Coordinates of C-alpha atoms and ligand atoms in Angstrom, one line a residue:
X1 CA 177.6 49.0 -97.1
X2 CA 178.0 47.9 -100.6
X3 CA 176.8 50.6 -103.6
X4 CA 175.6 48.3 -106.1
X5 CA 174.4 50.1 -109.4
X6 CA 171.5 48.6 -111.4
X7 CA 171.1 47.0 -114.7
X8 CA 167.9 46.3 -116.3
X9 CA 167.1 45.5 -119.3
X10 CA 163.2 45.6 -121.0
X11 CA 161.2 43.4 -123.1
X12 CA 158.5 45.1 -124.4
X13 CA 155.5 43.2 -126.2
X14 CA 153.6 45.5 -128.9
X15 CA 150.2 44.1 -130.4
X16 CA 150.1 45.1 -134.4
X17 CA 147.4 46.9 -135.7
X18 CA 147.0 44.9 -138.8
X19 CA 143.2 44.5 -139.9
X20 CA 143.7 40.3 -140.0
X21 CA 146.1 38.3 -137.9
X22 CA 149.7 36.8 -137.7
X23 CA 148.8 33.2 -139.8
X24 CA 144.9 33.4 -140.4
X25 CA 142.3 35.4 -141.6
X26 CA 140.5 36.4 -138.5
X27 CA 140.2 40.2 -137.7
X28 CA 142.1 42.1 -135.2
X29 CA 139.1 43.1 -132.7
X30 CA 139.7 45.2 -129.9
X31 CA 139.9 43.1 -126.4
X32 CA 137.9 44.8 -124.9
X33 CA 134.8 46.1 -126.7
X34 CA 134.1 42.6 -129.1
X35 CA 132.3 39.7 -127.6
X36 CA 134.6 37.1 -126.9
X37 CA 135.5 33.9 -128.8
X38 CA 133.6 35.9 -132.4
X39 CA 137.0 36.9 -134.3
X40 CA 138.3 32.8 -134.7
X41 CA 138.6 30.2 -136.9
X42 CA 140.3 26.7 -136.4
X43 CA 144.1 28.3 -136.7
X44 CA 144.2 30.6 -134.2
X45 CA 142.2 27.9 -132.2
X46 CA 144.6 25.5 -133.3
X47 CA 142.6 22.5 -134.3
X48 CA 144.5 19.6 -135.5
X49 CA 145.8 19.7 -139.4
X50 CA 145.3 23.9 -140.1
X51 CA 148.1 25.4 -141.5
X52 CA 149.5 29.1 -140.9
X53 CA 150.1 31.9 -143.7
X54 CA 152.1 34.8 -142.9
X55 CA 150.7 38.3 -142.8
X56 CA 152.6 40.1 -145.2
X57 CA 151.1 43.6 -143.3
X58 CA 152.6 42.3 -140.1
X59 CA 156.2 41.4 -141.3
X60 CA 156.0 45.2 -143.0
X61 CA 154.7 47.0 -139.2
X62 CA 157.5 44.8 -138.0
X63 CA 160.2 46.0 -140.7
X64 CA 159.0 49.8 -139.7
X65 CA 159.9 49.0 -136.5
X66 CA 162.9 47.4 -136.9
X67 CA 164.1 49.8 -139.1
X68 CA 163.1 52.9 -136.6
X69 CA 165.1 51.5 -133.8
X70 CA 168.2 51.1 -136.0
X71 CA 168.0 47.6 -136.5
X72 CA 169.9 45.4 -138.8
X73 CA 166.7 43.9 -140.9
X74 CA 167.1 39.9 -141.2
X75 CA 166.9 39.0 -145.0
X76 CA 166.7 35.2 -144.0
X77 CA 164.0 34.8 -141.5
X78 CA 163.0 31.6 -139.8
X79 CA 159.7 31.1 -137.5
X80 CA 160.2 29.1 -134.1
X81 CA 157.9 27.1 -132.3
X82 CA 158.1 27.8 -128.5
X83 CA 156.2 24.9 -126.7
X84 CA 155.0 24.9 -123.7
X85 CA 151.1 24.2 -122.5
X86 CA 149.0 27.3 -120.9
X87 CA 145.0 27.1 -121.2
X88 CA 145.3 30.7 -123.5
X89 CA 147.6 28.9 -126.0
X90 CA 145.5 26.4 -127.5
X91 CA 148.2 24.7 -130.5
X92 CA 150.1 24.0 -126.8
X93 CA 153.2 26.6 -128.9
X94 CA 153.6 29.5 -129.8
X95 CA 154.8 30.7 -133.7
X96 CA 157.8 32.9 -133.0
X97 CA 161.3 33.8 -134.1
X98 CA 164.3 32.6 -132.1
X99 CA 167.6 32.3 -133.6
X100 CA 167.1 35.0 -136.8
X101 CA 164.4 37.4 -135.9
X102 CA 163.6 39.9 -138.1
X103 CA 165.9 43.1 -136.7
X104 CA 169.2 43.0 -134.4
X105 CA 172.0 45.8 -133.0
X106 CA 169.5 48.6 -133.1
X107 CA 169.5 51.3 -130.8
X108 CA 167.4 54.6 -129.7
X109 CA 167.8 57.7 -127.7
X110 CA 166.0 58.8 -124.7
X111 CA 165.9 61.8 -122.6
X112 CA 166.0 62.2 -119.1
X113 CA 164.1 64.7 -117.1
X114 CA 166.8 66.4 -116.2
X115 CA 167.7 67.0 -120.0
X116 CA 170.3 64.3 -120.2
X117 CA 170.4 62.1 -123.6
X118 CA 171.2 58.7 -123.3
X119 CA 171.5 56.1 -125.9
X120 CA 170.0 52.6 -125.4
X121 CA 170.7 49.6 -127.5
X122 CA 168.1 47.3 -128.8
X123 CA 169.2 43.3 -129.0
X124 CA 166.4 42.5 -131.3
X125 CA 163.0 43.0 -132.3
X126 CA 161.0 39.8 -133.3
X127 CA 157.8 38.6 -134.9
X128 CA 155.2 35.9 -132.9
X129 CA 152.2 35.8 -132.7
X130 CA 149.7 36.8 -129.3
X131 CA 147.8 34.3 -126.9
X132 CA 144.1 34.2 -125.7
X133 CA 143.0 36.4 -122.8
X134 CA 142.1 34.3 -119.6
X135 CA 140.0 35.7 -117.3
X136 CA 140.2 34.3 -113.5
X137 CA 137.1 35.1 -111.1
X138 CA 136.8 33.6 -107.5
X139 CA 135.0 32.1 -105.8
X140 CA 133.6 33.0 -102.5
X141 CA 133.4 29.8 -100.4
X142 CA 130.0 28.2 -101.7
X143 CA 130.9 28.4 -104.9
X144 CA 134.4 27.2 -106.7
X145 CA 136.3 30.0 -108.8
X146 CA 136.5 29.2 -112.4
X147 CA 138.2 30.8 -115.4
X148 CA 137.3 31.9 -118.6
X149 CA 139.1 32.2 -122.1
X150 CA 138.9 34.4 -125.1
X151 CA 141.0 33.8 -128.5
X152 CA 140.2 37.1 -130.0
X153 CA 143.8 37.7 -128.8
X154 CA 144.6 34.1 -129.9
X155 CA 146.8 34.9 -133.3
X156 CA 147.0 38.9 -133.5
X157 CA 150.5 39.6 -134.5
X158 CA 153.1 40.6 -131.8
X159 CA 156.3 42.3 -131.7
X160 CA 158.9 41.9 -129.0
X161 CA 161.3 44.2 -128.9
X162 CA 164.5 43.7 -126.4
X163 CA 166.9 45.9 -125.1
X164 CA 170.3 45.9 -124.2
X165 CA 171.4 45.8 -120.6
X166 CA 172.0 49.7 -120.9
X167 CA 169.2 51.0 -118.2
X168 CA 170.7 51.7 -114.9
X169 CA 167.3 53.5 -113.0
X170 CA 163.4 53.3 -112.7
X171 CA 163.2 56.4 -114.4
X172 CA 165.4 55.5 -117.5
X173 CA 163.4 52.5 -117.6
X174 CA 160.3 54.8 -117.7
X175 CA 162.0 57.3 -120.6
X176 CA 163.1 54.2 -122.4
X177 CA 159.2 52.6 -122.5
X178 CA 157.7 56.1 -122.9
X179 CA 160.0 56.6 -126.2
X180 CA 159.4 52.9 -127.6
X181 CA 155.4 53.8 -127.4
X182 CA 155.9 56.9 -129.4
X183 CA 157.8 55.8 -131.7
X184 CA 155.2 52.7 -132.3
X185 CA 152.5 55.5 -132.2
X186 CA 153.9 57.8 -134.8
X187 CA 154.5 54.9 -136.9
X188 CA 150.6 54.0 -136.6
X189 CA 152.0 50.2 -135.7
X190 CA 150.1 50.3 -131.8
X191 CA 148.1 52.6 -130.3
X192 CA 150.1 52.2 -126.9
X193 CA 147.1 51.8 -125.5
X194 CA 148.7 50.0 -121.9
X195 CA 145.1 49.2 -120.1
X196 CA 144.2 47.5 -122.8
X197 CA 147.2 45.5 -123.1
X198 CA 148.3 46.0 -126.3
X199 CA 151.6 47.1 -125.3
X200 CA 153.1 45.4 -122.2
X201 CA 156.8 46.5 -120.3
X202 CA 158.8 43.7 -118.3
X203 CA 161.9 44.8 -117.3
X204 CA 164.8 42.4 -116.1
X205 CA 166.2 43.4 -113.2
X206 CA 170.1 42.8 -111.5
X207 CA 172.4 44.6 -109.3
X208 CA 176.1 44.5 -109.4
X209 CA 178.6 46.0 -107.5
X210 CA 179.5 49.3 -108.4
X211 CA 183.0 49.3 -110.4
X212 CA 182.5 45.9 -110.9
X213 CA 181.9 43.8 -114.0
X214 CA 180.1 40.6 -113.9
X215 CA 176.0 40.8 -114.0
X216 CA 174.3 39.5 -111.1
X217 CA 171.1 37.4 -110.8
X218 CA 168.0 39.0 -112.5
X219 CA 164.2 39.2 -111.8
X220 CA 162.0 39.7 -114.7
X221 CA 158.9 41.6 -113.3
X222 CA 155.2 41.0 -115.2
X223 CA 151.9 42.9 -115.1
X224 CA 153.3 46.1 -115.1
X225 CA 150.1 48.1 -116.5
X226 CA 151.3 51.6 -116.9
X227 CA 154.5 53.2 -116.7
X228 CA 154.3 54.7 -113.3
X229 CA 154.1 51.0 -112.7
X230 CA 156.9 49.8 -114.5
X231 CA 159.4 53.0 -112.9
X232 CA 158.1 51.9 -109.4
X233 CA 158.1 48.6 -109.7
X234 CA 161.6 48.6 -110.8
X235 CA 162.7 51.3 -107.8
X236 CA 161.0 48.9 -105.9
X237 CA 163.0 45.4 -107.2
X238 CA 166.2 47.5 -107.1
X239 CA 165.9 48.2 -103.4
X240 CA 164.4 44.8 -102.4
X241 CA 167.5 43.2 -104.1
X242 CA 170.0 45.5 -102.5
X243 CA 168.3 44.6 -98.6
X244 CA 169.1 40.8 -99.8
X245 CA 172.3 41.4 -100.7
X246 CA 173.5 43.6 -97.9
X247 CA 172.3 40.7 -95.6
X248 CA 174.9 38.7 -97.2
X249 CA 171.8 36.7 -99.4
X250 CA 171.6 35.7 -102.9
X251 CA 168.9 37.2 -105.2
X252 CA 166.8 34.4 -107.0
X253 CA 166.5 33.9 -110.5
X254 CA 162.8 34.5 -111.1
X255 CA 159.9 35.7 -112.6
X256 CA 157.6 38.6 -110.5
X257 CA 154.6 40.4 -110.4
X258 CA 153.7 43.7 -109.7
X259 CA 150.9 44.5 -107.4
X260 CA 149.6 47.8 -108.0
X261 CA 147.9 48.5 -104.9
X262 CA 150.2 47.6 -102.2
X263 CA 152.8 48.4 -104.8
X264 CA 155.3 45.7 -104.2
X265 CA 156.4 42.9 -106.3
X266 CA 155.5 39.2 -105.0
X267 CA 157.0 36.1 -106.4
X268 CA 155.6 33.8 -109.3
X269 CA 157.8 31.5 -111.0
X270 CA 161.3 30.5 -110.9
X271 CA 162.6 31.4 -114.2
X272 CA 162.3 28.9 -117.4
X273 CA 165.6 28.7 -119.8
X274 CA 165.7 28.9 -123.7
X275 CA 165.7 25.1 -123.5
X276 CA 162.5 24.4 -121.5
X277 CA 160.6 25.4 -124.7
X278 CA 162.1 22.9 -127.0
X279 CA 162.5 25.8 -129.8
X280 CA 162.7 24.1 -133.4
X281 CA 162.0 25.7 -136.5
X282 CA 158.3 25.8 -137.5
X283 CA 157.9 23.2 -139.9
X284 CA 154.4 24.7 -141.3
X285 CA 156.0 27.4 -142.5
X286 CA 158.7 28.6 -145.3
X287 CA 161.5 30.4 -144.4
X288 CA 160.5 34.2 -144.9
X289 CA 162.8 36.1 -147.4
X290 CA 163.1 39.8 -147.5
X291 CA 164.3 41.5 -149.9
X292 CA 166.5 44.5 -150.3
X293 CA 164.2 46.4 -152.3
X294 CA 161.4 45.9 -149.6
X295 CA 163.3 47.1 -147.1
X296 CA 164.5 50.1 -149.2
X297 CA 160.9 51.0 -149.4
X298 CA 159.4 50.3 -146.5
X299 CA 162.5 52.7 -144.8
X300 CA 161.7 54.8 -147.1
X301 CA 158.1 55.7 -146.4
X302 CA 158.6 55.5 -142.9
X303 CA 156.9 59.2 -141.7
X304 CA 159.6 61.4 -139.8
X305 CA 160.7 60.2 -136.4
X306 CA 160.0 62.5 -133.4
X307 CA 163.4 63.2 -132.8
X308 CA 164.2 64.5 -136.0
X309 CA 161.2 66.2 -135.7
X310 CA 162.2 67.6 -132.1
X311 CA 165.4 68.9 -134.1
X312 CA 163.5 70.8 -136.9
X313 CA 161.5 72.7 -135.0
X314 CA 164.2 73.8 -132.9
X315 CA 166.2 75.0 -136.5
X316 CA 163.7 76.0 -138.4
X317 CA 161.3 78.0 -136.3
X318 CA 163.5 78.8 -133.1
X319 CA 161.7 76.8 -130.5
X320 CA 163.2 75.7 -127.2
X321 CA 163.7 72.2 -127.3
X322 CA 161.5 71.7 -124.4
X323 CA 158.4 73.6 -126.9
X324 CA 159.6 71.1 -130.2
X325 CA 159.6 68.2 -127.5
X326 CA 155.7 69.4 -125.4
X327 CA 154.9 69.7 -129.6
X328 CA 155.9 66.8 -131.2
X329 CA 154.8 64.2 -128.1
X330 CA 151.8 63.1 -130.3
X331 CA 152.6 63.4 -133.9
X332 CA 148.8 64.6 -134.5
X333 CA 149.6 67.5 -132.4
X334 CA 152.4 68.4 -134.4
X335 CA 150.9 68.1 -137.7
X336 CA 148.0 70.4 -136.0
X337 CA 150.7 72.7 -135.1
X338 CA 152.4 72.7 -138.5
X339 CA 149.0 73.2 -139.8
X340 CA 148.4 76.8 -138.1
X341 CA 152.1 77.8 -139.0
X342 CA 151.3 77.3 -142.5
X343 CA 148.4 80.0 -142.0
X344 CA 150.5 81.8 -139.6
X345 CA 153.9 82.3 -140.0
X346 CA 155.3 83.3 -136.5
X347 CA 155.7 79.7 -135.1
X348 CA 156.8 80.8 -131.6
X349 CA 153.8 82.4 -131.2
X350 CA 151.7 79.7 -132.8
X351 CA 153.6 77.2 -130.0
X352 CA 153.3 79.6 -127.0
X353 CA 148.9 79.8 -128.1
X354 CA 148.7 76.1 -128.2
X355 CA 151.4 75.3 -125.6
X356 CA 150.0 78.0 -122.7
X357 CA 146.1 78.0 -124.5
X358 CA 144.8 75.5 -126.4
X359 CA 146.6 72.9 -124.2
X360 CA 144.7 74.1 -121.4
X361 CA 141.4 74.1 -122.6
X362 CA 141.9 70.7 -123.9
X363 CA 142.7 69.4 -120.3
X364 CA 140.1 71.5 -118.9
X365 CA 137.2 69.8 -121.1
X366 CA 139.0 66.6 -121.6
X367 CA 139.4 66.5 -125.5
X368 CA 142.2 65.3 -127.2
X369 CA 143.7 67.1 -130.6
X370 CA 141.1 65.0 -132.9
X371 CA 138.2 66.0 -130.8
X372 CA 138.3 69.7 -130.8
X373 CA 136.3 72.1 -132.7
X374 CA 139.0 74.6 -133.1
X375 CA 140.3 74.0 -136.3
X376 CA 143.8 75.1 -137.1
X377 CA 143.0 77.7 -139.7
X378 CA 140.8 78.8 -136.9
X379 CA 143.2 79.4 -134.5
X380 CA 145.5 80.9 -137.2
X381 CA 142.7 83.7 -138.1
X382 CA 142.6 84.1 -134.3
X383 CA 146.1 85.1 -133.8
X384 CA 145.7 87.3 -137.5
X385 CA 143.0 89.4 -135.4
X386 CA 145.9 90.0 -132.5
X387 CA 148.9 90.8 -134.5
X388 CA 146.2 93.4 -136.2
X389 CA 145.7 95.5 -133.0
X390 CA 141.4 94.0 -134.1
X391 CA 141.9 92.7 -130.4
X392 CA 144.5 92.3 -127.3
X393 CA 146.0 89.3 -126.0
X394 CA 143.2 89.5 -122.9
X395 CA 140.3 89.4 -125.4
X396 CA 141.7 86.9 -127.7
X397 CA 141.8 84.4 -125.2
X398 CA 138.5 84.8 -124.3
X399 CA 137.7 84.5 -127.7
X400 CA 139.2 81.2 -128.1
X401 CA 137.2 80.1 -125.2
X402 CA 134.2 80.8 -126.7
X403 CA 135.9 79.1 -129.9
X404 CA 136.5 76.0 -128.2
X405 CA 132.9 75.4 -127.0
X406 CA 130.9 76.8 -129.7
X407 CA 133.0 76.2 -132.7
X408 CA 132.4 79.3 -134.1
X409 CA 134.9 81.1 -136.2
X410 CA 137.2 84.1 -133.9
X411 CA 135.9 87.2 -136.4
X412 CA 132.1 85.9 -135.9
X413 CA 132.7 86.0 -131.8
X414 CA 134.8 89.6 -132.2
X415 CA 131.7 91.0 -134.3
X416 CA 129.0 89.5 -132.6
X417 CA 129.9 90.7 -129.0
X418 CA 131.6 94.3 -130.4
X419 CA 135.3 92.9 -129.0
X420 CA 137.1 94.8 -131.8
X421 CA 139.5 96.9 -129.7
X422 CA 139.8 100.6 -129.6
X423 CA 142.2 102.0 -131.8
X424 CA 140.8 105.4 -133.0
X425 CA 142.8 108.3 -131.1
X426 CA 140.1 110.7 -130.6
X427 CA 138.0 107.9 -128.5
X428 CA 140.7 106.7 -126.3
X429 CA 141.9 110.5 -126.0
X430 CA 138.4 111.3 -124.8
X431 CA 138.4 108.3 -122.6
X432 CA 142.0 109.1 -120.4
X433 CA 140.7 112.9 -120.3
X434 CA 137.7 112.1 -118.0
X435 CA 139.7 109.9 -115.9
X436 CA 142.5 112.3 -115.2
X437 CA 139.7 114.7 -115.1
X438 CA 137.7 112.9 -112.7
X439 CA 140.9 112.1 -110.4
X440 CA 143.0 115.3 -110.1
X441 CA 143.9 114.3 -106.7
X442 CA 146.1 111.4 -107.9
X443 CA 147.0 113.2 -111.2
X444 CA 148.9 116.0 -108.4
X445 CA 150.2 112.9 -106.7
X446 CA 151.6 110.9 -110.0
X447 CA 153.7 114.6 -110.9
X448 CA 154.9 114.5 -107.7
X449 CA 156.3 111.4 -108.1
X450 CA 154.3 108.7 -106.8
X451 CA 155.2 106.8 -110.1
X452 CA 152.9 103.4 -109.3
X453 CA 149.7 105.6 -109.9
X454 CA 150.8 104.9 -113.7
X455 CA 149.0 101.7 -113.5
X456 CA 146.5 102.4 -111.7
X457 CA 145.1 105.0 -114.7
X458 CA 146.1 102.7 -117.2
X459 CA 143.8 100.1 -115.1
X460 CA 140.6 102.8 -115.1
X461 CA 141.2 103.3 -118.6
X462 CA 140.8 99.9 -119.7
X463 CA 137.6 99.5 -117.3
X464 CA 136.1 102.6 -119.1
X465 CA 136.5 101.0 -122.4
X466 CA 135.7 97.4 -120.8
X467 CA 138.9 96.0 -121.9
X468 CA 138.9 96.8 -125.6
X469 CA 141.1 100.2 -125.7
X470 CA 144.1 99.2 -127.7
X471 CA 146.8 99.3 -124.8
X472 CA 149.7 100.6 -126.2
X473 CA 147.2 103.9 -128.1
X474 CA 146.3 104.1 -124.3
X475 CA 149.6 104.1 -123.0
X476 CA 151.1 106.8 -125.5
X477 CA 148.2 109.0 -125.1
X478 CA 148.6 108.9 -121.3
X479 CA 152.3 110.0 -121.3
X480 CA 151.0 113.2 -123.8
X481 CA 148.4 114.2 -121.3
X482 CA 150.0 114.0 -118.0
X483 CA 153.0 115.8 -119.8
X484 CA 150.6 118.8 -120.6
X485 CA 149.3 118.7 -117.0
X486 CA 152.9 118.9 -115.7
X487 CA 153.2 122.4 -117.0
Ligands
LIG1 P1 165.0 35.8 -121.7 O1 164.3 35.6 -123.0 O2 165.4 34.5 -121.1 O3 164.3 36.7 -120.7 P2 167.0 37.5 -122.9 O4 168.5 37.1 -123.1 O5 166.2 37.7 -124.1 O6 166.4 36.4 -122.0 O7 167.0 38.8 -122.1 C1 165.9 39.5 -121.7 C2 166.3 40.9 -121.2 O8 167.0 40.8 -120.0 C3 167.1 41.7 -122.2 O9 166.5 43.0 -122.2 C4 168.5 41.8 -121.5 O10 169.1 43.0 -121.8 C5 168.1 41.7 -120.1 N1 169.2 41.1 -119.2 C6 169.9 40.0 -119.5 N2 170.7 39.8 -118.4 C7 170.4 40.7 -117.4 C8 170.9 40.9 -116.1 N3 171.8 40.2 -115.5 N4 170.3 42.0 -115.5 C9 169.4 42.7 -116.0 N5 168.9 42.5 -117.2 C10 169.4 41.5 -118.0
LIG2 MG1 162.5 37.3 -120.5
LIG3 ZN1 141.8 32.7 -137.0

C-alpha cells in the first residue's frame, strides 16, 4: 500500500465588525438576534442604478489583518466583480478583489499539541463583501418546502484569508484555524463567533504520494461549523481519498459538505474555475490607493500579538510557556492577569490563582473574564492576605469562593467569618499541649519511631483551631514539644 501524505490548504472567510457595511450605509446587525430584511437599503439589495462606496473602517480591519499575518499590503488595489446567480446574492455578483487583493506572502505560526512550532504561509488575504442568509425548510408531503432570504448579511464586509498548501494533518488544520481566530479576536476585527457564521473554515484537501512532488486532485469541504468539525472532517476526506486511491481510482475535483451528525462528508458540486465567474474589474468603483503612511499607522497601533505576548510572559515574569500560552488565549484574560500583577508583584503566583482557581470557578458557574465579580485588585488583596500569614492557602480559597458569588471584597469575608489565621504562639502552644496531652498513647508511639503519627497531630491541631492555626507556627511548635517529651 501506498503512504500518501496530505496537503491542505484553508480558506477562511471572517465577517468585519465594522458599525456600517462594505459599499452602503446599512448597519452591521447581528444574524441572528435582528429581524430579517430591517438593516437594507437598495445597494446591498442591489436595485438597478445604486452605486457602491467603500468603507474606509473595512479596508483598515483588513490592513490589521493583513499586516498581522505578515502580509505584503497592496498599495494599488482593484475591486472584482465575481458573477454568478444564487437567490442570497441579489446584484447576481459579488464585489471582490481578484488579481491585487489587499495583502500577499504573509505567514503565521502555529503550535502543535505536542509543542511543535510550525510556520504556515498565507497566499493572500482579500476584501469582498458577504451574501444574504437563506434559510431552507421542508416540506412534509402535503405541503411543498420553500425558502426564505435575509440581506442583513447582504453587504457586511468580508475578509478571505488563504493559505499556502503548508498543512499536512486535521489537527494542523485545527491549530492553524484556532490561531487565525485569535489573532482576529485580539485585533477586535471578528468575534470568532463560528455558530453564528461569522467566521467560516474550508479546507482544500489532496493527497500525494509520499516523497513525491506533484499535488493531486483536491476537495474543498463547506459547512464546517466548529473546529472539531473542520479537524474531523479533514481526517475524514484524508482517509476517504486514500480508500479511492488504493483501489487504483481517481479522486474528483469537487466541492463537499460536512455532515455533522453522521460525520462524513457527502458530495455537492463539481468544482467551478476562476473563469466560470467572468472576473472583470468593478467598474463602479475607483481603484483603492493606500498609502504608505496609512499603513505605517495602522501597523503601528496594531495592539501586541499573542505570540509576542506568549514570549513576554515567559521573560519577564518566568512562566512556563504552557502558563503564558493557558494566559494569553483570550487577550481579556491577559490584560486581567496583567491587571492583578500590577497590584501584586509575584506573577507566578498570580498565574497559578487564576490558572488552578479562578479558572475553575469560572467554568464551574459558566462566566467568562467580563462577567465575573471578582475584580483584579480583588484578587490581588486576596493573595496580599496569604503572603501575610492573615490566612493559609486552604482558607483563601474558600475565601475566593465566597468572593466569586457575593462579590464582596477578601478582608470583609476574612473579618466577617473570624478566618484570620492563628499566628500568636502562646494560642497555638496551648492548642498542641492538649492534643499531645490528650493522646500520650501515640505521643510514646511517635518517640518510638512510628514517624507518620507527625501528620496525624498536625491534622488534630488544625481541627482544634478549625483550620485557621498558621501551619508552619504549628509545625515549629510541635517539633519543640515532642522534643521536651523525648527526655
Ligand atoms: P480556489 O479559489 O479555486 O479555491 P485557490 O488557488 O485560491 O483556489 O486555492 C484555494 C486553497 O486551496 C488555497 O488555500 C491553496 O493553498 C489550496 N490548494 C491549492 N491546491 C491544492 C491541492 N492540490 N491540495 C490541497 N490544497 C490546495
Ligand atoms: Mg476555493
Ligand atoms: Zn445597504
Amino acid at each position: 500500500m501506498t503512504t500518501y501524505e496530505p496537503i491542505i490548504g484553508l480558506e477562511i472567510h471572517a465577517e468585519l465588525m465594522t458599525n456600517s457595511k462594505m459599499f452602503c450605509g446599512c448597519k452591521v446587525v447581528d444574524s441572528v438576534e435582528a429581524e430579517p430584511n430591517t438593516a437594507v437599503c437598495p445597494v446591498c439589495l442591489g436595485m438597478p442604478g445604486m452605486l457602491p462606496v467603500i468603507n474606509k473602517k473595512a479596508v483598515e480591519f483588513a490592513m490589521r489583518v493583513a499586516l498581522a499575518l505578515n502580509c505584503d499590503i497592496q498599495h494599488h488595489n482593484i475591486f472584482a466583480r465575481k458573477n454568478y446567480f444564487y437567490p442570497d446574492l441579489p446584484k447576481a455578483y459579488q464585489i471582490s478583489q481578484y488579481e491585487l487583493p489587499i495583502g500577499t506572502q504573509g505567514w503565521v505560526d502555529i503550535q502543535l499539541e505536542s509543542g511543535e512550532h510550525k510556520r504556515i504561509g498565507i497566499r493572500r488575504v482579500h476584501m469582498e463583501e458577504d451574501t444574504g442568509k437563506l434559510t431552507h425548510l421542508e416540506g412534509n408531503g402535503s405541503t411543498n418546502g420553500y425558502s426564505l432570504v435575509d440581506y442583513n448579511r447582504s453587504g457586511v464586509p468580508l475578509l478571505e484569508i488563504v493559505s499556502e498548501p503548508d498543512i499536512h494533518s486535521g489537527e494542523e488544520a485545527r491549530a492553524y484555524g484556532l490561531k487565525i481566530r485569535q489573532i482576529l479576536r485580539y485585533l477586535g476585527v471578528n468575534s470568532g463567533d463560528m455558530e453564528k457564521g461569522v467566521l467560516r473554515v474550508e479546507p482544500n484537501i489532496s493527497l500525494r504520494p509520499l516523497g513525491t512532488i506533484a499535488f493531486g486532485k483536491r476537495t474543498e469541504l463547506k459547512n464546517l461549523n466548529s473546529f472539531k468539525a473542520l479537524a474531523d472532517g479533514s481526517a475524514y476526506e484524508i482517509a476517504r481519498q486514500a480508500e479511492i486511491l488504493d483501489a487504483g481510482g481517481e479522486v474528483i475535483q469537487e466541492t463537499r459538505g460536512w455532515h455533522d451528525a453522521k460525520r462524513i462528508t457527502f458530495s455537492q458540486r463539481s468544482k467551478e474555475e476562476a473563469e466560470d465567474y467572468r472576473y472583470f474589474p468593478e467598474p463602479d468603483l475607483p481603484p483603492l490607493q493606500i498609502s504608505d503612511e496609512w499603513i505605517v499607522a495602522v501597523g503601528a497601533a496594531l495592539p501586541e500579538l499573542p505570540d509576542a505576548k506568549i514570549a513576554r510572559y515567559q521573560t519577564d515574569y518566568g512562566l512556563s510557556e504552557y502558563d503564558a500560552r493557558v494566559l494569553a488565549e483570550e487577550k481579556e484574560v491577559a490584560a486581567w492577569f496583567e491587571e492583578v500583577v500590577a497590584h501584586f508583584s509575584d506573577a507566578k503566583v498570580v498565574a497559578n490563582w487564576i490558572l488552578n482557581n479562578l479558572f475553575q470557578l469560572m467554568n464551574e458557574h459558566k462566566q467568562a473574564i467580563g462577567e465575573i465579580r471578582v475584580t483584579a485588585s480583588g484578587l490581588a488583596e486576596l493573595l496580599q492576605l496569604v503572603a501575610a500569614n492573615t490566612i493559609n492557602n486552604n482558607t483563601a480559597k474558600e475565601v475566593l469562593a465566597e468572593m466569586f458569588v457575593s462579590g464582596e471584597s477578601a478582608e470583609a469575608i476574612v473579618a466577617a467569618k473570624g478566618l484570620a489565621q492563628i499566628s500568636d504562639e502562646t494560642a497555638v502552644s496551648a492548642m498542641i499541649t492538649t492534643i499531645l496531652d490528650q493522646h500520650s498513647d501515640q505521643v510514646a508511639a511517635y518517640i518510638n519511631g512510628k514517624e507518620q503519627l507527625r501528620g496525624w497531630f498536625v491534622g488534630q491541631v488544625m481541627r482544634l483551631s478549625k483550620g485557621k492555626a498558621n501551619p508552619a507556627l504549628v509545625n515549629k511548635i510541635l517539633t519543640e514539644q515532642i522534643e521536651q517529651r523525648r527526655s
